[in-house]
Short mmCIF file of C-alpha atoms in Angstrom, two decimals:
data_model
loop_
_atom_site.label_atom_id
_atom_site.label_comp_id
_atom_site.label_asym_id
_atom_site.label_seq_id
_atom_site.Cartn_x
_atom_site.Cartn_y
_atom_site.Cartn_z
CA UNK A 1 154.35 69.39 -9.01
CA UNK A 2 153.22 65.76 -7.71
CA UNK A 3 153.89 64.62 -4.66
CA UNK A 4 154.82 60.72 -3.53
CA UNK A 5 151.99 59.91 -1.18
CA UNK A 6 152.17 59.79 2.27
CA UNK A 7 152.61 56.17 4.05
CA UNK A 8 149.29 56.21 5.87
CA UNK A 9 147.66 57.21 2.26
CA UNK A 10 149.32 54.68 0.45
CA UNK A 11 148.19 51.72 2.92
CA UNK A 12 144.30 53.01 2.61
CA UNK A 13 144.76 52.90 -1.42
CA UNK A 14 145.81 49.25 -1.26
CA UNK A 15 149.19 49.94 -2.55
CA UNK A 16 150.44 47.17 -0.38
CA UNK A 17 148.70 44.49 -1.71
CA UNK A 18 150.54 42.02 -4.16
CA UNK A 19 150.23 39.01 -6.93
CA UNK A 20 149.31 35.64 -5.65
CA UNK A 21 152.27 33.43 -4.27
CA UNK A 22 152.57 31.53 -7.22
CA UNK A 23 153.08 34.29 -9.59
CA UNK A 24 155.86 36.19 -7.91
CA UNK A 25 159.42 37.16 -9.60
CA UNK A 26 162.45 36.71 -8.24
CA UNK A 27 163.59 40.20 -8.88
CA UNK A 28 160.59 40.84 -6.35
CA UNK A 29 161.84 39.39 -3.63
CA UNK A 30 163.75 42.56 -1.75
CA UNK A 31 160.24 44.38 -2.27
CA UNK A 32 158.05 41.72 -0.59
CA UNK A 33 157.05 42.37 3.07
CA UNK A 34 155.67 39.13 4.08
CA UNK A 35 152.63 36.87 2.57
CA UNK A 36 148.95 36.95 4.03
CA UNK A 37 146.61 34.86 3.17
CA UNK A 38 148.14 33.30 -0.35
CA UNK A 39 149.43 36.80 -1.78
CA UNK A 40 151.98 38.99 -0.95
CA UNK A 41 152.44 42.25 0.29
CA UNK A 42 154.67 44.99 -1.14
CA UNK A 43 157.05 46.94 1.18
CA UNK A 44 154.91 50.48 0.78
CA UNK A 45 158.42 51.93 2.26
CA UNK A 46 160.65 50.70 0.28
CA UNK A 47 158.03 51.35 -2.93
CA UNK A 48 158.14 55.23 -1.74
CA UNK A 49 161.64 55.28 -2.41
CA UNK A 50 161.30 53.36 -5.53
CA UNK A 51 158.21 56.22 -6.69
CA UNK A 52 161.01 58.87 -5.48
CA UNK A 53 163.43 57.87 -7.33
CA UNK A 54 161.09 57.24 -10.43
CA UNK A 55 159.81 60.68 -10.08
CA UNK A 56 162.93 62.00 -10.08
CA UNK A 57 164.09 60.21 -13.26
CA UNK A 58 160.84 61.09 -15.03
CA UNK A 59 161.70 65.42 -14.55
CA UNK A 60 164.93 64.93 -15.44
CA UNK A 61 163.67 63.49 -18.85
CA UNK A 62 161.05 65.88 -19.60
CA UNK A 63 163.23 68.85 -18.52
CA UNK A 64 165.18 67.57 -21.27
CA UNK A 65 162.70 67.37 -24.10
CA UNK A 66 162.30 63.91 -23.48
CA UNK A 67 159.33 61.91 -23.81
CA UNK A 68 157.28 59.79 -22.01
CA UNK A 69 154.97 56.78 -22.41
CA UNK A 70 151.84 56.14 -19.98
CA UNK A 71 150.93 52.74 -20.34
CA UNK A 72 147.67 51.41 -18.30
CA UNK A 73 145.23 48.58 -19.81
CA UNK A 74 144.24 47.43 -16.35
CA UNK A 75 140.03 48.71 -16.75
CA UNK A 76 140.58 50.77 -13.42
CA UNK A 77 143.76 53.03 -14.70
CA UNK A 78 142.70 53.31 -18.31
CA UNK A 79 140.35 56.60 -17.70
CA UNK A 80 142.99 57.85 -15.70
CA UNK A 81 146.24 57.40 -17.38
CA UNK A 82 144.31 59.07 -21.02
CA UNK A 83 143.56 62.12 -18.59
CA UNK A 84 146.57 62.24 -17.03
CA UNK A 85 148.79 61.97 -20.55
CA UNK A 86 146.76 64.01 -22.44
CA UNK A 87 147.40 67.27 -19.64
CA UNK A 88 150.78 66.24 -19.94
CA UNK A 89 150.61 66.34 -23.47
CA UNK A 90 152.30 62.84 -23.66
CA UNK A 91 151.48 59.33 -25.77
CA UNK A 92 149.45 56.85 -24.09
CA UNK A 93 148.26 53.38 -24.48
CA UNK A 94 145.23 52.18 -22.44
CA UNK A 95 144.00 49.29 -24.68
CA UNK A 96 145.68 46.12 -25.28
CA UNK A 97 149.72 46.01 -24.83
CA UNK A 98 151.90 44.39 -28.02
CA UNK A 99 154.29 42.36 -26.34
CA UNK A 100 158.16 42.94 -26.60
CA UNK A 101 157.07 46.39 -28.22
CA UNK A 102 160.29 47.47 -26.30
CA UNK A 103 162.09 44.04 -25.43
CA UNK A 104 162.05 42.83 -29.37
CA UNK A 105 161.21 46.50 -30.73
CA UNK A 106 163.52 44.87 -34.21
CA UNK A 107 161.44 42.44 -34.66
CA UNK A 108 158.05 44.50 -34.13
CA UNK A 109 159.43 47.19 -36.28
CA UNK A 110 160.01 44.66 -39.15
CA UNK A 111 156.18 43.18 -39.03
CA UNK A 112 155.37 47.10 -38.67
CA UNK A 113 157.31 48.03 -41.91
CA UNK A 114 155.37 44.78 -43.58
CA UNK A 115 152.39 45.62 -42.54
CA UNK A 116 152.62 49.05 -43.67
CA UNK A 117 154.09 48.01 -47.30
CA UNK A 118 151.45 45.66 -47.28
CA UNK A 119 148.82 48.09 -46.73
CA UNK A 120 150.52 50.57 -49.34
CA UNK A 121 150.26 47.47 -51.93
CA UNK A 122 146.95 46.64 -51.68
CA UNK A 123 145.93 50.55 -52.02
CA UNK A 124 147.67 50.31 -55.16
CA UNK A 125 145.72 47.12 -56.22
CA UNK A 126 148.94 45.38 -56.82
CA UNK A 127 147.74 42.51 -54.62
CA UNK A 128 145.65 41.33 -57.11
CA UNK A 129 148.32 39.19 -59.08
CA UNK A 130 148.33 36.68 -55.42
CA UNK A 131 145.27 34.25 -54.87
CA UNK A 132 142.33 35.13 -52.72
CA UNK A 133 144.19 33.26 -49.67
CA UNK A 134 147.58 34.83 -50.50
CA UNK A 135 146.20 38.45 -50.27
CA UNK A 136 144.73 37.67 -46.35
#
């Protein structure tokens, strides 16, 4: 079973180090240590709890039958994250990330569903009665 990393571990992996001043949230803000240098850098106590509690919440959804997305298009996590899925036996997605694919899921479901009658029609020829222009 996994284990949250040890402090010490955690601060030789970088974990601490944050997004440039200028990009951080608001919702950040009780997670932010203090700034060095023009970026921050993440409380790597209070982000042990937070991996804790995540863990935690991830069992309790696979012990019941759940499922469970690993998402990492950063070039550094993608070989990982496919590994790490794939023993889980879980979907990934290590290329590029549809926005609002779970924010605005109706309205990517929709273009989905269009895309896929679209697809369907033009199997069936039945494109052919729209102009060259129409049918891209």
């Amino acid at each position: 079973m996994p284990q949250i990393p040890d402090l010490l571990t955690m601060l030789k992996s970088g974990v601490h180090f944050g997004h440039k001043i200028s990009k951080r949230h608001p919702k950040m803000e009780p997670y932010i240590f203090g700034t060095k240098n023009g970026f921050h850098i993440i409380n790597i106590e209070k982000t042990q709890v937070k991996l804790q509690e995540a863990l935690e919440f991830i069992k309790k959804i696979v012990s019941n039958g759940g499922t469970i997305l690993f998402l990492g298009t950063k070039k550094q996590a993608q070989t990982i994250i496919a590994k790490d899925a794939k023993d889980c036996g879980m979907p990934y997605i290590t290329e590029r990330w549809l926005g609002g694919t779970f924010t605005n899921f109706s309205a990517i479901s929709k273009v989905i569903a269009k895309y896929k009658s679209l697809k369907e029609k033009r199997k069936k020829g039945e494109l052919s009665k729209y102009t060259k222009k129409e049918q891209l």
